[in-house]
Coordinates of N, CA and C in Angstrom, one line a residue:
X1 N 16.4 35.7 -30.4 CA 16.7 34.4 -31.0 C 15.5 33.5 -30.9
X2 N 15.1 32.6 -32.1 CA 14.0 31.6 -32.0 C 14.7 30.2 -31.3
X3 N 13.7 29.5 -31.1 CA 14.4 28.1 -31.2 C 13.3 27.0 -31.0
X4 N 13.5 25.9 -31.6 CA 12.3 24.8 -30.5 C 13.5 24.2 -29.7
X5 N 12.6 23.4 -29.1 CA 13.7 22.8 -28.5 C 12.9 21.0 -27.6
X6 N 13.5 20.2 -28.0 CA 12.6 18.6 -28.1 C 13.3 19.2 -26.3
X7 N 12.6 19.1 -25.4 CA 12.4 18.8 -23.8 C 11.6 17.0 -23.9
X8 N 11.9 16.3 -23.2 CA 11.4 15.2 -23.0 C 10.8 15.2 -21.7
X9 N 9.5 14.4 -21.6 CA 9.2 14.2 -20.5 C 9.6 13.9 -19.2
X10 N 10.8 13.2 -19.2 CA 11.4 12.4 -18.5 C 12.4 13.3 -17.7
X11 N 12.5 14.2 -18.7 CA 13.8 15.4 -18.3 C 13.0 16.1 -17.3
X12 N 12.2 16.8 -18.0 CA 11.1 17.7 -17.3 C 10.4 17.2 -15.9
X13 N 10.4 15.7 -15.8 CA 10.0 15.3 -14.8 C 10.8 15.5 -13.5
X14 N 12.4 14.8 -14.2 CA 13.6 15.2 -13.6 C 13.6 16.6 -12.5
X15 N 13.8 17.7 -13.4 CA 13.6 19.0 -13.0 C 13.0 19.1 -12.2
X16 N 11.3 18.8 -12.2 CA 10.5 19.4 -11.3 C 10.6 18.4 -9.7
X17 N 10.8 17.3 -10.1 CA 10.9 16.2 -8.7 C 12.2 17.2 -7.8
X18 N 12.9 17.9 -8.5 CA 14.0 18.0 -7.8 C 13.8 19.2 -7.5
X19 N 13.0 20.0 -8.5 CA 12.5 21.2 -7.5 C 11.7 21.1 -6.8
X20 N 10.8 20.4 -6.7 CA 9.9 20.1 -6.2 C 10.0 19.3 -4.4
X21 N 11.1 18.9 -4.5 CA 11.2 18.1 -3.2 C 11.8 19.0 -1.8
X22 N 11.9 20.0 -2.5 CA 12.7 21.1 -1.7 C 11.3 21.5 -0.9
X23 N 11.2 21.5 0.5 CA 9.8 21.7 1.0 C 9.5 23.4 1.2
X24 N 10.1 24.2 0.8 CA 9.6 25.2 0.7 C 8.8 25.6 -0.3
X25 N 9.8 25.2 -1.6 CA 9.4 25.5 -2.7 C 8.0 24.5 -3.1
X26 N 7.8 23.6 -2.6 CA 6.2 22.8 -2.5 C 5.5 23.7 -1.9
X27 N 5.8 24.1 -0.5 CA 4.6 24.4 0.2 C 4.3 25.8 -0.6
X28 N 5.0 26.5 -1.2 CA 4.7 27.6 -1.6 C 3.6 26.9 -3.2
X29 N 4.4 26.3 -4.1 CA 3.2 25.8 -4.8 C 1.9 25.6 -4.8
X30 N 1.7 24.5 -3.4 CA 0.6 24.3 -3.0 C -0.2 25.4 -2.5
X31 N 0.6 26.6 -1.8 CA -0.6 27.3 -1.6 C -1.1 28.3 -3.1
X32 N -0.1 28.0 -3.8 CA -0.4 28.6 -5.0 C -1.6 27.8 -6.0
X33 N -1.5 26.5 -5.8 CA -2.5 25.6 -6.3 C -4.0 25.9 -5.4
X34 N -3.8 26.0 -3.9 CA -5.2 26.1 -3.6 C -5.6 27.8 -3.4
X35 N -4.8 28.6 -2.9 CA -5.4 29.9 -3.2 C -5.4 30.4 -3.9
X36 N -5.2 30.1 -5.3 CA -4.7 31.3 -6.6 C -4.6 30.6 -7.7
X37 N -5.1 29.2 -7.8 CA -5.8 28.6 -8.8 C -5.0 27.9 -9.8
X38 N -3.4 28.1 -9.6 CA -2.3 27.7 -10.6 C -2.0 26.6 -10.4
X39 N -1.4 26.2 -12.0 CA -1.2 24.7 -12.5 C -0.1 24.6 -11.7
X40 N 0.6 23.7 -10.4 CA 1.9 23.4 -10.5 C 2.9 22.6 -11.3
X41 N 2.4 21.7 -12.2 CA 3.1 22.0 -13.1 C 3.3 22.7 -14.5
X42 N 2.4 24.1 -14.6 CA 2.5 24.7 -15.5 C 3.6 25.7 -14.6
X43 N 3.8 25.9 -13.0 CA 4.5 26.6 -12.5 C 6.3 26.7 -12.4
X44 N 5.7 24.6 -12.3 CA 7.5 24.6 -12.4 C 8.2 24.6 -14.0
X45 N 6.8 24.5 -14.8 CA 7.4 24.8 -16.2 C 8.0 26.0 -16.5
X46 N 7.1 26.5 -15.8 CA 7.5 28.4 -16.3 C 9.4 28.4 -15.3
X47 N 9.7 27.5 -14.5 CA 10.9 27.6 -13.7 C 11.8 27.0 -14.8
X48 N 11.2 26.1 -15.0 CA 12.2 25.4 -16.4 C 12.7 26.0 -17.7
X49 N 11.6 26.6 -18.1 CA 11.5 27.8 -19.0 C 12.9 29.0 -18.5
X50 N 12.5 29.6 -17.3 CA 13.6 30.3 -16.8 C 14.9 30.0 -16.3
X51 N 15.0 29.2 -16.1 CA 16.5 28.3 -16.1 C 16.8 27.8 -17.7
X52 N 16.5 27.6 -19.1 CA 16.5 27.3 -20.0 C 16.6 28.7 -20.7
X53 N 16.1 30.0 -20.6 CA 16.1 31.2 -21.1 C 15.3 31.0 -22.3
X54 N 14.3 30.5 -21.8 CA 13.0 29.9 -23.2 C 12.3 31.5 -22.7
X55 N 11.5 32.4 -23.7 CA 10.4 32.7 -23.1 C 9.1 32.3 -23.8
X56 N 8.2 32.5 -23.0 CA 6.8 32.0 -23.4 C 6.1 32.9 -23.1
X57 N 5.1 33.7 -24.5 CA 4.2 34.4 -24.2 C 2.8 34.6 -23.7
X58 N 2.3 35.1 -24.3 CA 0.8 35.1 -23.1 C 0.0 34.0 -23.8
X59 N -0.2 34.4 -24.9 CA -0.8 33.4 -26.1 C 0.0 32.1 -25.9
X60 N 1.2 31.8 -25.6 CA 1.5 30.1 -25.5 C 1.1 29.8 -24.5
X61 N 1.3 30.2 -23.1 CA 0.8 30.2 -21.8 C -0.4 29.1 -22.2
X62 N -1.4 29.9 -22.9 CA -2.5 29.9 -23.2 C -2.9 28.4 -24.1
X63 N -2.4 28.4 -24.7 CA -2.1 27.2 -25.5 C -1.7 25.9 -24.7
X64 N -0.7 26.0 -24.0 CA -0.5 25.1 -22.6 C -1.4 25.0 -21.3
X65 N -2.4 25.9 -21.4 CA -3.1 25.2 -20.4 C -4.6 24.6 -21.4
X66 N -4.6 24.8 -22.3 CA -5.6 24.0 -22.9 C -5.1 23.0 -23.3
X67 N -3.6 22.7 -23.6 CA -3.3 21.4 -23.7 C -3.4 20.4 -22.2
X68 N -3.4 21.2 -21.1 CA -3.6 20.3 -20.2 C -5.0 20.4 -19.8
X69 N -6.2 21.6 -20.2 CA -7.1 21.6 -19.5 C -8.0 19.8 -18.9
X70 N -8.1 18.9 -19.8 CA -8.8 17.7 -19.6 C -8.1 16.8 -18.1
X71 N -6.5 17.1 -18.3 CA -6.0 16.1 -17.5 C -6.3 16.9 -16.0
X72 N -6.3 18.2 -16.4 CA -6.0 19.6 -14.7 C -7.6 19.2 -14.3
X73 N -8.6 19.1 -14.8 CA -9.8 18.6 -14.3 C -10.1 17.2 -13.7
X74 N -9.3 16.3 -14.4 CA -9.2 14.9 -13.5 C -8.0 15.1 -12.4
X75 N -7.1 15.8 -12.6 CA -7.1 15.9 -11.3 C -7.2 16.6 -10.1
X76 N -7.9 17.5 -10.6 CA -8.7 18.1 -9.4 C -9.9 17.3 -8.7
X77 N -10.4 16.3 -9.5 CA -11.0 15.1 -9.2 C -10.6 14.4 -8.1
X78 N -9.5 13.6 -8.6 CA -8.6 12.8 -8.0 C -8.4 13.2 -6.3
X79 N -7.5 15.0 -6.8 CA -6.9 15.3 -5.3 C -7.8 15.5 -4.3
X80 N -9.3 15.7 -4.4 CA -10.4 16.1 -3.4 C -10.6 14.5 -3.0
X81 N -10.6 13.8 -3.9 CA -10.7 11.6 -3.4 C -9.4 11.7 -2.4
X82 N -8.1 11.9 -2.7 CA -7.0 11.6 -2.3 C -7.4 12.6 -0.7
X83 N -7.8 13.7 -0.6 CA -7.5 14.7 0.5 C -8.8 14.2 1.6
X84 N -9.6 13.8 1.0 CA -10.9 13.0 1.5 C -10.5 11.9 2.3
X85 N -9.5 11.2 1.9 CA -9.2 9.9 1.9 C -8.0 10.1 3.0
X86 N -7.5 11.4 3.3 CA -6.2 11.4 4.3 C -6.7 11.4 5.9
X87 N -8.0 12.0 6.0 CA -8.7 11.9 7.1 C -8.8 10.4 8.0
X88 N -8.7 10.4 8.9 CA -9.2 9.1 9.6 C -10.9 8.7 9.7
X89 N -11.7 8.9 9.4 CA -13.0 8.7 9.5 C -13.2 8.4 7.6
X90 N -12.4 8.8 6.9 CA -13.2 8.1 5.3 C -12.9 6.6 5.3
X91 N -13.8 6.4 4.3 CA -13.7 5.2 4.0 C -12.8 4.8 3.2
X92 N -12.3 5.5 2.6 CA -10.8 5.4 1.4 C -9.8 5.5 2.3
X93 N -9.3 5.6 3.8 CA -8.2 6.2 3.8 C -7.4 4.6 3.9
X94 N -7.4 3.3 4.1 CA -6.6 2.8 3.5 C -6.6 2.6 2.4
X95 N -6.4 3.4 1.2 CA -6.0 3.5 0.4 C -5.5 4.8 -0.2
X96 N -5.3 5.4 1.2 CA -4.6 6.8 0.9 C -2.9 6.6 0.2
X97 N -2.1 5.4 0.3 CA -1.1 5.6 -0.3 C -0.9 5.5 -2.3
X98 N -2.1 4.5 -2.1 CA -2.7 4.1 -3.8 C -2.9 5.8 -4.4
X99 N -3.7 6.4 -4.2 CA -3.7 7.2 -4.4 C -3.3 8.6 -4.4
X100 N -2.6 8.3 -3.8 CA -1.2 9.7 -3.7 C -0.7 9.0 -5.3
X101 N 0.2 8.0 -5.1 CA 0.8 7.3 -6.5 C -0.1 7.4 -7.5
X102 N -1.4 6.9 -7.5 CA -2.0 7.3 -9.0 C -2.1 8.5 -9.4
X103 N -2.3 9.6 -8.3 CA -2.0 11.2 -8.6 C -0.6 11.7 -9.2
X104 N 0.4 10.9 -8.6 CA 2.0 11.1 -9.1 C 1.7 10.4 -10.8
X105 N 1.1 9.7 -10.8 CA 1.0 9.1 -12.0 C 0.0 9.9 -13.2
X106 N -0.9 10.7 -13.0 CA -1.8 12.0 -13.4 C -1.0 13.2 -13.5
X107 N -0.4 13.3 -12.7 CA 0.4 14.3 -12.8 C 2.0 14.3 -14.2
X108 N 2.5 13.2 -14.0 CA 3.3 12.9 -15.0 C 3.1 13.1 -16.4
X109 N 1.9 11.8 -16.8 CA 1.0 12.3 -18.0 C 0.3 13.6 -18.6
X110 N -0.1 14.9 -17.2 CA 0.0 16.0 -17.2 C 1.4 16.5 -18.0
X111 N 2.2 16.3 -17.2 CA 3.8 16.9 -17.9 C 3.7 16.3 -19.2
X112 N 3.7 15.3 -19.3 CA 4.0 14.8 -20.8 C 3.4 15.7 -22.0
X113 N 2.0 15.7 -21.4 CA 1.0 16.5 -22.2 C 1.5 18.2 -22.7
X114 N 2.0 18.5 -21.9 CA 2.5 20.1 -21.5 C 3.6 19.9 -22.4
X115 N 5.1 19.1 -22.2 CA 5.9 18.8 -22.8 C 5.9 18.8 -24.6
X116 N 4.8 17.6 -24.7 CA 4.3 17.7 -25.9 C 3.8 19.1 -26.9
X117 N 3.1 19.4 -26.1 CA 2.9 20.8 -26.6 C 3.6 22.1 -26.2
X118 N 4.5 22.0 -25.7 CA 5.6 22.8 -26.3 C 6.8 22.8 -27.1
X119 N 6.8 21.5 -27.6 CA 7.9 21.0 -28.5 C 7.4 21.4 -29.5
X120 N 5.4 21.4 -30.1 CA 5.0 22.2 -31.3 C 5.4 23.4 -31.3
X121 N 5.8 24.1 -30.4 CA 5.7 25.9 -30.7 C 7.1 26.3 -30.9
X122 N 7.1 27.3 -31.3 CA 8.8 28.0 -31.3 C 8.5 29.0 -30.4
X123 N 9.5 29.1 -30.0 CA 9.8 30.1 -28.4 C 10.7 30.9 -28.9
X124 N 11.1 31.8 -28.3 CA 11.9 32.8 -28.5 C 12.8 32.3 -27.1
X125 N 14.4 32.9 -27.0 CA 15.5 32.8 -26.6 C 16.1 33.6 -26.2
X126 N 16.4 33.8 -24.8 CA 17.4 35.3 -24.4 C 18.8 34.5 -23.6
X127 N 19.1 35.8 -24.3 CA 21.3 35.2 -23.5 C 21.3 35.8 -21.9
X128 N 19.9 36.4 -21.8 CA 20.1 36.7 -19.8 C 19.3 35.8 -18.8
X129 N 20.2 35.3 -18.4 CA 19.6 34.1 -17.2 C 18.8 34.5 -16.0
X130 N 17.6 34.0 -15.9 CA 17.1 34.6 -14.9 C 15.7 34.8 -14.9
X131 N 15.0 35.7 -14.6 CA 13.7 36.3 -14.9 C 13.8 36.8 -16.5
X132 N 12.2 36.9 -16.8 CA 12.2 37.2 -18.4 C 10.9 37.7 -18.3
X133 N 10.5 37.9 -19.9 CA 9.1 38.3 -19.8 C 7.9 37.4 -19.5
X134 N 8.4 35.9 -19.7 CA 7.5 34.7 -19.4 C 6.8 35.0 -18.0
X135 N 7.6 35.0 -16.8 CA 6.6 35.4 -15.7 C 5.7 36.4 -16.0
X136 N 5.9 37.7 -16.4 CA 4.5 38.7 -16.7 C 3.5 38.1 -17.1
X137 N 4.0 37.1 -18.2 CA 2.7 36.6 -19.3 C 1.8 35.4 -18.4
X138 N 2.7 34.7 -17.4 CA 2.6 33.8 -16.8 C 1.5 34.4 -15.8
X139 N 1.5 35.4 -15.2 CA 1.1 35.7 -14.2 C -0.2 36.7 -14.9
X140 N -0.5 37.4 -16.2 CA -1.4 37.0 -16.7 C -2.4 36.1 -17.4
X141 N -1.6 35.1 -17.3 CA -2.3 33.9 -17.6 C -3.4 33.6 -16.8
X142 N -2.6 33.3 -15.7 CA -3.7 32.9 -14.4 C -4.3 34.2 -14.1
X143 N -4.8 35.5 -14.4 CA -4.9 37.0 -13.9 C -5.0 36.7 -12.7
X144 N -3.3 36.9 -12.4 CA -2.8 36.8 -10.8 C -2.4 39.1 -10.6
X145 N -2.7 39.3 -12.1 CA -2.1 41.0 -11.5 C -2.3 41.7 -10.7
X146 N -3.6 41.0 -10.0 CA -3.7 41.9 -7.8 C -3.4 41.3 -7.1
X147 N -2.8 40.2 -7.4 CA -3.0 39.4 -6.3 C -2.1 39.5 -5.7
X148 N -1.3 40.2 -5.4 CA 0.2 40.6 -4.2 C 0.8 39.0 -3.9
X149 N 0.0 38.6 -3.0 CA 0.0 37.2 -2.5 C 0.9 36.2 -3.5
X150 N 0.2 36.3 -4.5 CA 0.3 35.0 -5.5 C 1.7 35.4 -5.9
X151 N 1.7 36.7 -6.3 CA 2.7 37.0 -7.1 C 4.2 37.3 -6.0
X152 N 4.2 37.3 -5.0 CA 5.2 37.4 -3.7 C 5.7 35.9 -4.0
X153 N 4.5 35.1 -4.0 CA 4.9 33.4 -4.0 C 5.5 33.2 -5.5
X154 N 5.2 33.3 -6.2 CA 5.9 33.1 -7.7 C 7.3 33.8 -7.3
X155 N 7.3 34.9 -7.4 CA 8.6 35.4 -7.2 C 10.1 34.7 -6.0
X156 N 9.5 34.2 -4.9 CA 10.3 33.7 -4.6 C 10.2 31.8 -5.0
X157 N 9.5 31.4 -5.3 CA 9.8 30.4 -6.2 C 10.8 30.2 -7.2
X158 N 10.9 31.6 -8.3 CA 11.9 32.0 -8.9 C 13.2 32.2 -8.4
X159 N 12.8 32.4 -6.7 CA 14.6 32.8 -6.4 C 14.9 32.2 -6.1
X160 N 14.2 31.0 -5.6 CA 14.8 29.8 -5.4 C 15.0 29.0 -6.0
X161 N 14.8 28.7 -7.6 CA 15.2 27.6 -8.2 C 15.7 28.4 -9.5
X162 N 16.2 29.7 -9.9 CA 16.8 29.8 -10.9 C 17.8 30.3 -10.9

């Protein structure tokens, strides 16, 4: 079955704060963001996607991270200022809280961006809740296909939020 489907930013935000706040399922992100290169929030999309029984192919994947490529570059910017700045010896670290928030704030507009461009595409639709073909394409996206590691972490990310 096809479908689009208007996801709002705000929703999607919803979602991921709440998966997100769960400290396992972060710390696994994070190590997915610094050793294995992935968008977290193209990750918790692909979770949203699987709790919604959206799938997304390799080619949209693909399409979604060039809709965020500009913003995923400032903030890779940003988080090296922000990570810089958590140390006691920088000069930024009082203003380490500023910047966590303006990163929450980069990050949202991220979602929005992502959001937006998937409300252009038509996705296809399955009536089985759960895993789909989106993580394969997902996990080609980023060519995570040796990475054991990466893909142990995705997988239990999945088992815990869908």
């Amino acid at each position: 079955m096809t479908a689009t489907y208007d996801l709002t930013a705000s929703d999607f935000w919803a979602f991921s704060t709440r998966l997100y706040s769960d400290p396992a399922i972060a710390a696994l992100c994070l190590r997915l963001q610094d050793n294995a290169g992935v968008n977290v929030n193209m990750l918790l999309f692909l979770c949203w996607c699987l709790k919604h029984q959206r799938l997304v192919v390799l080619k949209q994947w693909h399409t979604l991270k060039a809709a965020i490529a500009h913003s995923e570059h400032q903030l890779q910017q940003h988080r090296q200022r922000r990570r810089a700045a958590r140390h006691d010896v920088s000069e930024e670290h009082a203003q380490y809280a500023q910047l966590k928030a303006s990163e929450l704030e980069l990050e949202a507009q991220q979602q929005a961006d992502l959001v937006s461009a998937y409300n252009n595409m038509t996705v296809d639709t399955t009536d089985i809740p759960g895993i789909n073909a989106s993580v394969v394409a997902f996990i080609h996206a980023y060519n995570l296909r040796d990475n054991t590691a990466a893909i142990a972490d995705i997988r239990q990310i999945i088992k815990e939020s869908v």
